[in-house]
Short mmCIF file of C-alpha atoms in Angstrom, two decimals:
data_model
loop_
_atom_site.label_atom_id
_atom_site.label_comp_id
_atom_site.label_asym_id
_atom_site.label_seq_id
_atom_site.Cartn_x
_atom_site.Cartn_y
_atom_site.Cartn_z
CA UNK A 1 0.00 0.00 0.00
CA UNK A 2 1.17 3.51 -0.74
CA UNK A 3 1.75 5.34 2.54
CA UNK A 4 -0.18 8.48 3.44
CA UNK A 5 1.35 8.73 6.90
CA UNK A 6 4.48 6.96 8.03
CA UNK A 7 3.90 3.77 9.98
CA UNK A 8 5.94 5.10 12.88
CA UNK A 9 3.93 8.33 13.01
CA UNK A 10 0.65 6.47 12.70
CA UNK A 11 1.43 4.04 15.50
CA UNK A 12 2.64 6.85 17.70
CA UNK A 13 -0.65 8.65 17.23
CA UNK A 14 -2.66 5.48 17.76
CA UNK A 15 -0.87 4.81 21.04
CA UNK A 16 -3.02 7.58 22.47
CA UNK A 17 -6.33 5.72 22.68
CA UNK A 18 -8.30 8.91 23.18
CA UNK A 19 -7.33 10.17 19.73
CA UNK A 20 -7.68 6.85 17.92
CA UNK A 21 -11.09 7.43 16.34
CA UNK A 22 -10.15 10.89 15.10
CA UNK A 23 -6.95 9.57 13.60
CA UNK A 24 -8.75 6.75 11.80
CA UNK A 25 -11.25 9.22 10.35
CA UNK A 26 -8.41 11.51 9.21
CA UNK A 27 -6.55 8.69 7.48
CA UNK A 28 -9.80 7.57 5.84
CA UNK A 29 -10.43 11.08 4.50
CA UNK A 30 -6.86 11.34 3.20
CA UNK A 31 -7.21 8.09 1.28
CA UNK A 32 -10.65 9.02 -0.03
CA UNK A 33 -9.68 12.46 -1.28
CA UNK A 34 -6.34 11.27 -2.67
CA UNK A 35 -7.98 9.26 -5.45
CA UNK A 36 -9.95 10.83 -8.29
CA UNK A 37 -11.54 7.48 -9.16
CA UNK A 38 -15.09 6.71 -7.95
CA UNK A 39 -15.45 4.87 -4.65
CA UNK A 40 -17.19 1.51 -4.34
CA UNK A 41 -20.38 3.16 -3.06
CA UNK A 42 -20.40 5.66 -5.94
CA UNK A 43 -19.72 2.92 -8.48
CA UNK A 44 -22.51 0.71 -7.18
CA UNK A 45 -24.95 3.62 -6.95
CA UNK A 46 -24.46 4.34 -10.65
CA UNK A 47 -25.21 0.71 -11.55
CA UNK A 48 -28.50 0.38 -9.64
CA UNK A 49 -30.98 2.03 -12.08
CA UNK A 50 -29.88 -0.09 -15.05
CA UNK A 51 -29.89 -3.26 -12.92
CA UNK A 52 -33.45 -2.58 -11.72
CA UNK A 53 -34.59 -1.94 -15.31
CA UNK A 54 -32.86 -5.12 -16.49
CA UNK A 55 -34.63 -7.26 -13.88
CA UNK A 56 -38.03 -5.64 -14.49
CA UNK A 57 -37.80 -6.18 -18.23
CA UNK A 58 -36.53 -9.72 -17.85
CA UNK A 59 -39.43 -10.61 -15.54
CA UNK A 60 -41.93 -8.93 -17.86
CA UNK A 61 -40.69 -10.76 -20.95
CA UNK A 62 -39.97 -14.18 -19.44
CA UNK A 63 -41.68 -14.33 -16.05
CA UNK A 64 -43.92 -17.25 -17.06
CA UNK A 65 -41.11 -19.35 -18.50
CA UNK A 66 -40.73 -22.73 -16.80
CA UNK A 67 -37.08 -22.97 -15.73
CA UNK A 68 -37.06 -26.46 -14.24
CA UNK A 69 -38.97 -29.50 -13.06
CA UNK A 70 -38.92 -30.55 -9.42
CA UNK A 71 -38.73 -34.21 -8.49
CA UNK A 72 -40.26 -35.53 -5.30
CA UNK A 73 -36.87 -36.92 -4.30
CA UNK A 74 -35.44 -33.38 -4.49
CA UNK A 75 -38.03 -32.12 -2.01
CA UNK A 76 -37.01 -34.92 0.38
CA UNK A 77 -33.33 -34.58 -0.47
CA UNK A 78 -32.72 -31.08 0.83
CA UNK A 79 -33.94 -29.31 -2.35
CA UNK A 80 -30.70 -30.37 -4.05
CA UNK A 81 -30.49 -28.92 -7.55
CA UNK A 82 -33.78 -27.01 -7.47
CA UNK A 83 -33.42 -23.65 -9.23
CA UNK A 84 -34.98 -21.02 -6.98
CA UNK A 85 -32.47 -18.42 -5.75
CA UNK A 86 -31.19 -15.33 -7.52
CA UNK A 87 -27.49 -14.89 -6.69
CA UNK A 88 -25.52 -12.39 -8.72
CA UNK A 89 -21.97 -12.83 -7.47
CA UNK A 90 -21.06 -16.36 -8.45
CA UNK A 91 -22.20 -19.48 -10.28
CA UNK A 92 -20.89 -22.98 -9.71
CA UNK A 93 -20.08 -24.86 -12.90
CA UNK A 94 -19.78 -28.67 -12.49
CA UNK A 95 -16.65 -28.75 -14.67
CA UNK A 96 -14.96 -25.35 -14.26
CA UNK A 97 -15.84 -24.80 -10.62
CA UNK A 98 -16.77 -21.47 -9.11
CA UNK A 99 -16.98 -18.43 -11.37
CA UNK A 100 -16.99 -15.01 -9.75
CA UNK A 101 -18.96 -12.72 -12.06
CA UNK A 102 -17.96 -15.01 -14.91
CA UNK A 103 -14.28 -15.24 -13.96
CA UNK A 104 -12.58 -18.48 -12.91
CA UNK A 105 -10.22 -18.69 -9.93
CA UNK A 106 -7.10 -18.60 -12.16
CA UNK A 107 -8.51 -15.49 -13.85
CA UNK A 108 -9.30 -13.93 -10.48
CA UNK A 109 -5.76 -14.58 -9.26
CA UNK A 110 -4.41 -12.99 -12.42
CA UNK A 111 -6.69 -9.95 -12.79
CA UNK A 112 -7.55 -8.67 -9.32
CA UNK A 113 -5.21 -6.05 -7.79
CA UNK A 114 -2.51 -7.54 -5.58
CA UNK A 115 0.44 -6.57 -3.42
CA UNK A 116 2.47 -9.72 -3.97
CA UNK A 117 1.38 -12.79 -5.90
CA UNK A 118 -2.11 -13.24 -4.49
CA UNK A 119 -5.23 -11.10 -5.03
CA UNK A 120 -6.48 -8.72 -2.35
CA UNK A 121 -9.87 -9.82 -0.96
CA UNK A 122 -11.02 -6.19 -1.04
CA UNK A 123 -10.97 -6.61 -4.81
CA UNK A 124 -13.26 -9.66 -4.77
CA UNK A 125 -15.76 -7.69 -2.67
CA UNK A 126 -15.74 -4.91 -5.28
CA UNK A 127 -16.11 -7.41 -8.12
CA UNK A 128 -18.96 -9.34 -6.47
CA UNK A 129 -20.91 -6.14 -5.79
CA UNK A 130 -20.41 -4.36 -9.11
CA UNK A 131 -19.33 -6.98 -11.64
CA UNK A 132 -16.26 -4.85 -12.39
CA UNK A 133 -12.54 -5.34 -11.74
CA UNK A 134 -11.40 -2.42 -9.56
CA UNK A 135 -8.21 -0.45 -10.08
CA UNK A 136 -5.32 -0.64 -7.63
CA UNK A 137 -6.17 2.86 -6.38
CA UNK A 138 -9.81 1.91 -5.78
CA UNK A 139 -8.78 -1.16 -3.79
CA UNK A 140 -6.35 0.90 -1.72
CA UNK A 141 -9.16 3.32 -0.90
CA UNK A 142 -11.46 0.44 0.06
CA UNK A 143 -8.73 -1.07 2.25
CA UNK A 144 -8.38 2.22 4.10
CA UNK A 145 -12.15 2.52 4.42
CA UNK A 146 -12.45 -0.95 5.95
CA UNK A 147 -9.49 -0.36 8.27
CA UNK A 148 -11.14 2.84 9.53
CA UNK A 149 -14.13 0.76 10.72
CA UNK A 150 -12.14 -1.87 12.62
CA UNK A 151 -12.68 -0.75 16.21
CA UNK A 152 -15.23 -2.67 18.28
CA UNK A 153 -17.74 -1.09 20.68
CA UNK A 154 -16.74 -1.51 24.30
CA UNK A 155 -19.68 -3.79 25.09
CA UNK A 156 -18.64 -6.23 22.34
CA UNK A 157 -15.04 -6.28 23.60
CA UNK A 158 -16.28 -6.95 27.14
CA UNK A 159 -18.65 -9.63 25.85
CA UNK A 160 -15.88 -11.47 24.00
CA UNK A 161 -13.49 -11.21 26.94
CA UNK A 162 -16.13 -12.66 29.24
CA UNK A 163 -16.95 -15.74 27.16
CA UNK A 164 -15.59 -19.09 28.43
CA UNK A 165 -12.59 -20.44 26.51
CA UNK A 166 -14.27 -23.81 26.04
CA UNK A 167 -17.10 -22.23 24.02
CA UNK A 168 -16.46 -23.09 20.36
CA UNK A 169 -14.86 -20.19 18.44
CA UNK A 170 -17.71 -20.20 15.92
CA UNK A 171 -20.29 -19.76 18.67
CA UNK A 172 -18.26 -16.84 19.99
CA UNK A 173 -18.02 -15.38 16.48
CA UNK A 174 -21.79 -15.49 15.99
CA UNK A 175 -22.46 -14.02 19.43
CA UNK A 176 -20.16 -11.05 18.72
CA UNK A 177 -21.73 -10.34 15.33
CA UNK A 178 -25.20 -10.46 16.86
CA UNK A 179 -24.09 -8.06 19.57
CA UNK A 180 -23.02 -5.56 16.91
CA UNK A 181 -26.69 -5.08 16.05
CA UNK A 182 -26.44 -2.14 18.45
CA UNK A 183 -24.44 -0.37 15.73
CA UNK A 184 -26.80 -1.11 12.83
CA UNK A 185 -27.43 1.98 10.69
CA UNK A 186 -30.00 0.04 8.68
CA UNK A 187 -32.02 -0.89 11.77
CA UNK A 188 -31.98 2.70 12.99
CA UNK A 189 -32.96 4.09 9.58
CA UNK A 190 -35.77 1.55 9.17
CA UNK A 191 -37.15 2.44 12.60
CA UNK A 192 -37.24 6.07 11.49
CA UNK A 193 -39.24 5.22 8.36
CA UNK A 194 -36.60 5.67 5.67
CA UNK A 195 -37.76 5.28 2.06
CA UNK A 196 -37.26 1.73 0.80
CA UNK A 197 -35.25 3.04 -2.16
CA UNK A 198 -32.64 4.10 0.40
CA UNK A 199 -32.40 0.70 2.11
CA UNK A 200 -29.32 -0.29 0.15
CA UNK A 201 -27.30 2.71 1.37
CA UNK A 202 -27.71 1.74 5.02
CA UNK A 203 -27.18 -1.93 4.18
CA UNK A 204 -23.98 -0.90 2.41
CA UNK A 205 -22.72 1.04 5.44
CA UNK A 206 -23.60 -1.80 7.82
CA UNK A 207 -21.87 -4.28 5.53
CA UNK A 208 -18.64 -2.30 5.37
CA UNK A 209 -18.76 -1.61 9.11
CA UNK A 210 -19.21 -5.32 9.73
CA UNK A 211 -16.55 -6.39 7.26
CA UNK A 212 -14.12 -3.92 8.81
CA UNK A 213 -14.71 -5.28 12.31
CA UNK A 214 -14.51 -9.00 11.51
CA UNK A 215 -10.68 -9.24 11.71
CA UNK A 216 -10.78 -7.63 15.15
CA UNK A 217 -13.48 -10.05 16.30
CA UNK A 218 -11.72 -13.10 14.84
CA UNK A 219 -8.35 -12.11 16.27
CA UNK A 220 -9.83 -11.39 19.70
CA UNK A 221 -11.38 -14.86 19.78
CA UNK A 222 -8.13 -16.47 18.64
CA UNK A 223 -5.97 -14.63 21.18
CA UNK A 224 -8.47 -15.15 24.02
CA UNK A 225 -8.99 -18.87 23.46
CA UNK A 226 -5.52 -20.00 22.41
CA UNK A 227 -3.01 -17.32 23.42
CA UNK A 228 -2.55 -14.52 25.96
CA UNK A 229 -5.55 -12.37 25.02
CA UNK A 230 -3.40 -9.58 23.56
CA UNK A 231 -3.92 -8.53 19.95
CA UNK A 232 -1.09 -7.96 17.52
CA UNK A 233 -0.29 -4.61 15.92
CA UNK A 234 -3.10 -2.91 14.01
CA UNK A 235 -2.11 -0.77 11.03
CA UNK A 236 -4.68 1.59 9.43
CA UNK A 237 -2.56 1.67 6.27
CA UNK A 238 -2.40 -2.11 5.82
CA UNK A 239 -4.57 -4.24 3.58
CA UNK A 240 -7.23 -6.56 4.98
CA UNK A 241 -5.25 -9.81 4.83
CA UNK A 242 -2.20 -8.28 6.50
CA UNK A 243 -4.26 -6.76 9.32
CA UNK A 244 -6.07 -10.04 9.94
CA UNK A 245 -2.74 -11.88 10.16
CA UNK A 246 -0.98 -9.34 12.39
CA UNK A 247 -3.95 -8.94 14.72
CA UNK A 248 -3.77 -12.69 15.33
CA UNK A 249 -0.04 -12.33 15.99
CA UNK A 250 1.42 -13.65 12.72
CA UNK A 251 4.25 -11.64 11.13
CA UNK A 252 5.30 -13.98 8.32
CA UNK A 253 4.80 -12.26 4.94
CA UNK A 254 3.98 -15.54 3.21
CA UNK A 255 1.23 -16.15 5.76
CA UNK A 256 -0.21 -12.73 4.90
CA UNK A 257 -0.20 -13.80 1.26
CA UNK A 258 -2.01 -16.97 2.27
CA UNK A 259 -4.66 -14.93 4.08
CA UNK A 260 -5.26 -12.88 0.93
CA UNK A 261 -5.65 -16.03 -1.15
CA UNK A 262 -7.71 -17.83 1.51
CA UNK A 263 -10.20 -14.97 1.94
CA UNK A 264 -10.58 -14.55 -1.81
CA UNK A 265 -11.24 -18.15 -2.81
CA UNK A 266 -13.46 -18.92 0.22
CA UNK A 267 -15.59 -15.80 -0.24
CA UNK A 268 -18.47 -17.02 -2.38
CA UNK A 269 -19.81 -20.33 -3.68
CA UNK A 270 -23.22 -19.67 -5.23
CA UNK A 271 -26.26 -18.84 -3.16
CA UNK A 272 -27.58 -22.28 -2.31
CA UNK A 273 -25.02 -23.39 0.27
CA UNK A 274 -26.16 -23.17 3.88
CA UNK A 275 -24.26 -20.04 4.95
CA UNK A 276 -25.08 -18.05 1.81
CA UNK A 277 -28.70 -19.15 1.64
CA UNK A 278 -29.28 -18.52 5.33
CA UNK A 279 -27.80 -15.03 5.17
CA UNK A 280 -29.93 -14.27 2.12
CA UNK A 281 -33.07 -15.74 3.68
CA UNK A 282 -32.77 -13.85 6.97
CA UNK A 283 -31.87 -10.67 5.10
CA UNK A 284 -34.99 -11.01 2.96
CA UNK A 285 -37.04 -10.35 6.11
CA UNK A 286 -35.21 -6.97 6.30
CA UNK A 287 -33.08 -8.11 9.20
CA UNK A 288 -29.87 -6.10 9.35
CA UNK A 289 -26.60 -7.39 7.87
CA UNK A 290 -25.43 -8.14 11.42
CA UNK A 291 -28.35 -10.45 12.20
CA UNK A 292 -28.28 -11.94 8.70
CA UNK A 293 -24.57 -12.78 8.74
CA UNK A 294 -24.79 -14.15 12.28
CA UNK A 295 -27.45 -16.57 11.07
CA UNK A 296 -25.25 -17.60 8.16
CA UNK A 297 -22.31 -18.14 10.52
CA UNK A 298 -24.41 -20.52 12.60
CA UNK A 299 -24.99 -22.57 9.46
CA UNK A 300 -21.34 -22.41 8.51
CA UNK A 301 -20.44 -23.89 11.90
CA UNK A 302 -22.04 -27.22 11.00
CA UNK A 303 -19.85 -30.25 10.22
CA UNK A 304 -21.60 -30.73 6.86
CA UNK A 305 -20.57 -27.22 5.84
CA UNK A 306 -17.73 -25.00 7.07
CA UNK A 307 -16.50 -27.19 9.88
CA UNK A 308 -15.53 -29.87 7.39
CA UNK A 309 -11.99 -28.43 7.15
CA UNK A 310 -11.52 -29.15 10.85
CA UNK A 311 -12.69 -32.74 10.36
CA UNK A 312 -10.30 -33.23 7.42
CA UNK A 313 -7.34 -32.27 9.57
CA UNK A 314 -8.41 -34.54 12.41
CA UNK A 315 -8.69 -37.43 9.93
CA UNK A 316 -5.26 -36.62 8.48
CA UNK A 317 -3.67 -36.70 11.93
CA UNK A 318 -5.20 -40.11 12.64
CA UNK A 319 -3.95 -41.39 9.29
CA UNK A 320 -0.44 -40.03 9.93
CA UNK A 321 -0.34 -41.65 13.34
CA UNK A 322 -1.40 -45.01 12.02
CA UNK A 323 0.85 -45.22 8.93
CA UNK A 324 3.92 -43.95 10.86
CA UNK A 325 5.59 -42.15 7.97
CA UNK A 326 4.78 -44.75 5.32
CA UNK A 327 3.06 -42.65 2.64
CA UNK A 328 3.23 -45.29 -0.08
CA UNK A 329 0.24 -45.67 -2.36
CA UNK A 330 -0.44 -49.15 -0.98
CA UNK A 331 -0.56 -47.92 2.63
CA UNK A 332 -2.74 -44.94 1.78
CA UNK A 333 -5.09 -47.11 -0.26
CA UNK A 334 -5.51 -49.56 2.61
CA UNK A 335 -6.32 -46.75 5.06
CA UNK A 336 -8.87 -45.30 2.64
CA UNK A 337 -10.60 -48.64 2.30
CA UNK A 338 -10.56 -49.14 6.07
CA UNK A 339 -12.25 -45.73 6.44
CA UNK A 340 -14.93 -46.55 3.86
CA UNK A 341 -15.55 -50.10 5.10
CA UNK A 342 -16.11 -48.82 8.62
CA UNK A 343 -19.08 -46.81 7.36
CA UNK A 344 -17.32 -43.44 7.34
CA UNK A 345 -16.63 -41.08 4.46
CA UNK A 346 -13.27 -39.77 3.32
CA UNK A 347 -13.43 -36.15 4.49
CA UNK A 348 -12.45 -33.50 1.96
CA UNK A 349 -13.55 -35.53 -1.05
CA UNK A 350 -16.76 -35.20 -3.03
CA UNK A 351 -18.98 -32.23 -3.77
CA UNK A 352 -22.68 -31.62 -4.31
CA UNK A 353 -22.15 -29.92 -7.67
CA UNK A 354 -18.55 -30.27 -8.85
CA UNK A 355 -17.55 -33.22 -11.00
CA UNK A 356 -13.79 -32.59 -11.03
CA UNK A 357 -11.05 -31.38 -8.69
CA UNK A 358 -12.16 -28.21 -6.92
CA UNK A 359 -10.23 -25.25 -8.42
CA UNK A 360 -9.96 -23.86 -4.88
CA UNK A 361 -8.06 -27.03 -3.96
CA UNK A 362 -5.81 -26.50 -6.97
CA UNK A 363 -5.09 -22.88 -6.02
CA UNK A 364 -4.07 -23.94 -2.51
CA UNK A 365 -1.97 -26.80 -3.89
CA UNK A 366 -0.13 -24.35 -6.16
CA UNK A 367 0.53 -22.11 -3.16
CA UNK A 368 1.97 -25.05 -1.21
CA UNK A 369 4.13 -26.20 -4.11
CA UNK A 370 5.60 -22.72 -4.29
CA UNK A 371 6.16 -22.08 -0.59
CA UNK A 372 6.69 -25.46 1.12
CA UNK A 373 6.82 -28.42 -1.29
CA UNK A 374 8.68 -30.60 1.24
CA UNK A 375 6.28 -30.12 4.17
CA UNK A 376 5.27 -33.51 5.56
CA UNK A 377 1.53 -32.86 5.75
CA UNK A 378 1.53 -31.47 2.21
CA UNK A 379 3.27 -34.62 0.99
CA UNK A 380 0.62 -36.69 2.74
CA UNK A 381 -2.21 -34.70 1.15
CA UNK A 382 -0.50 -35.10 -2.23
CA UNK A 383 -0.23 -38.85 -1.75
CA UNK A 384 -3.93 -39.08 -0.89
CA UNK A 385 -4.72 -37.00 -4.00
CA UNK A 386 -3.02 -39.65 -6.14
CA UNK A 387 -4.94 -42.54 -4.60
CA UNK A 388 -8.33 -41.42 -3.26
CA UNK A 389 -10.13 -40.70 -6.56
CA UNK A 390 -9.39 -44.22 -7.80
CA UNK A 391 -10.58 -45.80 -4.55
CA UNK A 392 -13.77 -43.72 -4.44
CA UNK A 393 -14.48 -44.45 -8.10
CA UNK A 394 -14.06 -48.18 -7.48
CA UNK A 395 -16.34 -47.99 -4.45
CA UNK A 396 -18.97 -46.39 -6.71
CA UNK A 397 -20.95 -44.48 -4.09
CA UNK A 398 -19.89 -40.95 -4.94
CA UNK A 399 -20.61 -38.90 -8.06
CA UNK A 400 -17.48 -36.84 -7.54
CA UNK A 401 -14.36 -38.67 -6.29
CA UNK A 402 -12.20 -35.54 -6.43
CA UNK A 403 -10.94 -33.34 -3.58
CA UNK A 404 -12.75 -30.19 -2.51
CA UNK A 405 -11.46 -27.02 -0.86
CA UNK A 406 -11.58 -28.46 2.66
CA UNK A 407 -9.08 -31.21 1.95
CA UNK A 408 -6.22 -28.72 1.66
CA UNK A 409 -6.88 -25.49 3.58
CA UNK A 410 -6.02 -26.82 7.03
CA UNK A 411 -2.61 -28.05 5.90
CA UNK A 412 -1.60 -24.55 4.76
CA UNK A 413 -2.60 -23.05 8.09
CA UNK A 414 -0.77 -25.77 10.00
CA UNK A 415 2.48 -25.02 8.20
CA UNK A 416 2.51 -21.40 9.36
CA UNK A 417 1.77 -22.29 12.97
CA UNK A 418 -1.97 -21.75 13.07
CA UNK A 419 -2.48 -25.21 14.47
CA UNK A 420 -5.77 -24.74 16.34
CA UNK A 421 -8.19 -26.53 14.01
CA UNK A 422 -11.34 -25.44 15.86
CA UNK A 423 -10.55 -21.87 14.79
CA UNK A 424 -10.40 -22.61 11.07
CA UNK A 425 -14.11 -22.13 10.48
CA UNK A 426 -13.85 -18.62 11.92
CA UNK A 427 -11.46 -17.75 9.10
CA UNK A 428 -13.93 -19.32 6.69
CA UNK A 429 -16.63 -17.10 8.22
CA UNK A 430 -14.57 -13.95 7.68
CA UNK A 431 -14.06 -15.00 4.07
CA UNK A 432 -17.71 -15.88 3.48
CA UNK A 433 -18.74 -12.36 4.55
CA UNK A 434 -17.00 -11.07 1.41
CA UNK A 435 -19.48 -13.08 -0.67
CA UNK A 436 -22.79 -12.82 1.18
CA UNK A 437 -22.72 -9.14 2.12
CA UNK A 438 -22.56 -7.89 -1.50
CA UNK A 439 -25.69 -9.91 -2.27
CA UNK A 440 -27.52 -8.36 0.70
CA UNK A 441 -26.69 -4.91 -0.68
CA UNK A 442 -27.89 -5.92 -4.15
CA UNK A 443 -31.09 -7.42 -2.70
CA UNK A 444 -31.96 -4.15 -0.99
CA UNK A 445 -31.00 -2.09 -4.06
CA UNK A 446 -33.29 -3.99 -6.44
CA UNK A 447 -36.10 -4.47 -3.90
CA UNK A 448 -35.88 -8.26 -3.58
CA UNK A 449 -38.90 -9.72 -1.76
CA UNK A 450 -39.02 -11.87 1.34
CA UNK A 451 -38.23 -15.49 0.57
CA UNK A 452 -41.25 -17.73 1.08
CA UNK A 453 -41.30 -21.12 -0.72
CA UNK A 454 -44.29 -23.44 -0.48
CA UNK A 455 -44.15 -26.52 1.74
CA UNK A 456 -46.31 -29.65 1.83
CA UNK A 457 -46.69 -32.43 4.38
CA UNK A 458 -45.90 -36.01 3.35
CA UNK A 459 -49.64 -36.73 3.19
CA UNK A 460 -50.18 -33.74 0.90
CA UNK A 461 -47.32 -34.86 -1.33
CA UNK A 462 -48.89 -38.31 -1.55
CA UNK A 463 -52.16 -36.74 -2.68
CA UNK A 464 -50.36 -34.56 -5.22
CA UNK A 465 -48.30 -37.44 -6.64
CA UNK A 466 -51.40 -39.62 -6.93
CA UNK A 467 -53.23 -36.94 -8.90
CA UNK A 468 -50.22 -36.32 -11.16
CA UNK A 469 -49.64 -40.02 -11.86
CA UNK A 470 -53.34 -40.57 -12.63
CA UNK A 471 -53.38 -37.61 -15.02
CA UNK A 472 -55.88 -35.69 -12.91
CA UNK A 473 -53.39 -32.86 -12.26
CA UNK A 474 -50.89 -31.46 -14.72
CA UNK A 475 -47.37 -30.53 -13.66
CA UNK A 476 -46.87 -26.77 -13.97
#
């Protein structure tokens, strides 16, 4: 980042806690006025009228078009594959993987602004909200804006410091985000009767406030639960990934690069996954971004969703202990079969949509090959990668025998000393905010309605199926 104030001067000023807020505001104004390019809020504001017109015309011309048939087994199978959510930021292609506004992960890593080799997550937030690749100057301004919002209210700090260490980090994360509802500009504006055309502006401010505070929340939880409770250095001139790393106490520059990559590729994954859908659903009731994201975080905490990366690591450790350094294909294959024959799954493999290796896995593998190709756990993961797809294909019970993002992320964190696996989902939660908050802003800007699908009881479904199969009722 280009410096507006020297780091030494900035930290000297910030050492006086009474002047901290004023200093943050000053630095924010300096960054904002230094760039002649439009800010994120200005850019998005200019896009809203055409987006509203596009949706209105599309609905008018094609609103009665049937876009899919629903099978009874889908209704009983968690609505898997049913088309029913509008999600602008990303689409999941079975072969190419996630596409952010039409761009693949390799394209994202190449085109988004960066400091080193990896993209800045501030850039993915801009892209997901506007559909445009921001300039370096625009991302620097957004970084400064987010950094200026990092300080937590005293009651949230006291709340976090008072939580028991044995409470899971994700529960603490959700509690803190809920407690920030006291700061919601959207909730206050709604209570005062603001025009619904202005909803997006307050949702935008809440979203940036929340995004700016998440590193402080995450780092506070990490330091309280696993360390001495003291946060690392906070730098108002630093980018998001660097501040997250240093607040947690990590000074390694490669780890900061990892945080930038991690936050970017974990940000969004279509709108149907539990954390994204839940955030969208709760937001559709006009709950604030704080309450909406907290709900999504509770979904992310589940072992079938975000907590899977923790389970992968635990499985890897058990495997490593049992094979005692023998990472031959034969030994790995035997352990895989033992896992499957005991009625368990191989964690980190398979995906609801993908039918090839997850590009997020590939991106993390490339990072590992560059920075620590000889790391023992990475070698183990690589050995499994060579064997597991063949074993799972032979077993025949999975449609996708390839690794997903969770099978690799924990290994990268372990290498740099972030060994506390129960904290990993918190990092995932920080990343996921970059994907779900832009959609909340878009929803409010275009006037998206409350989500309210129709449900039937099993008896009602039996009646419906009987009528359809007899020809009495047509499928519409």
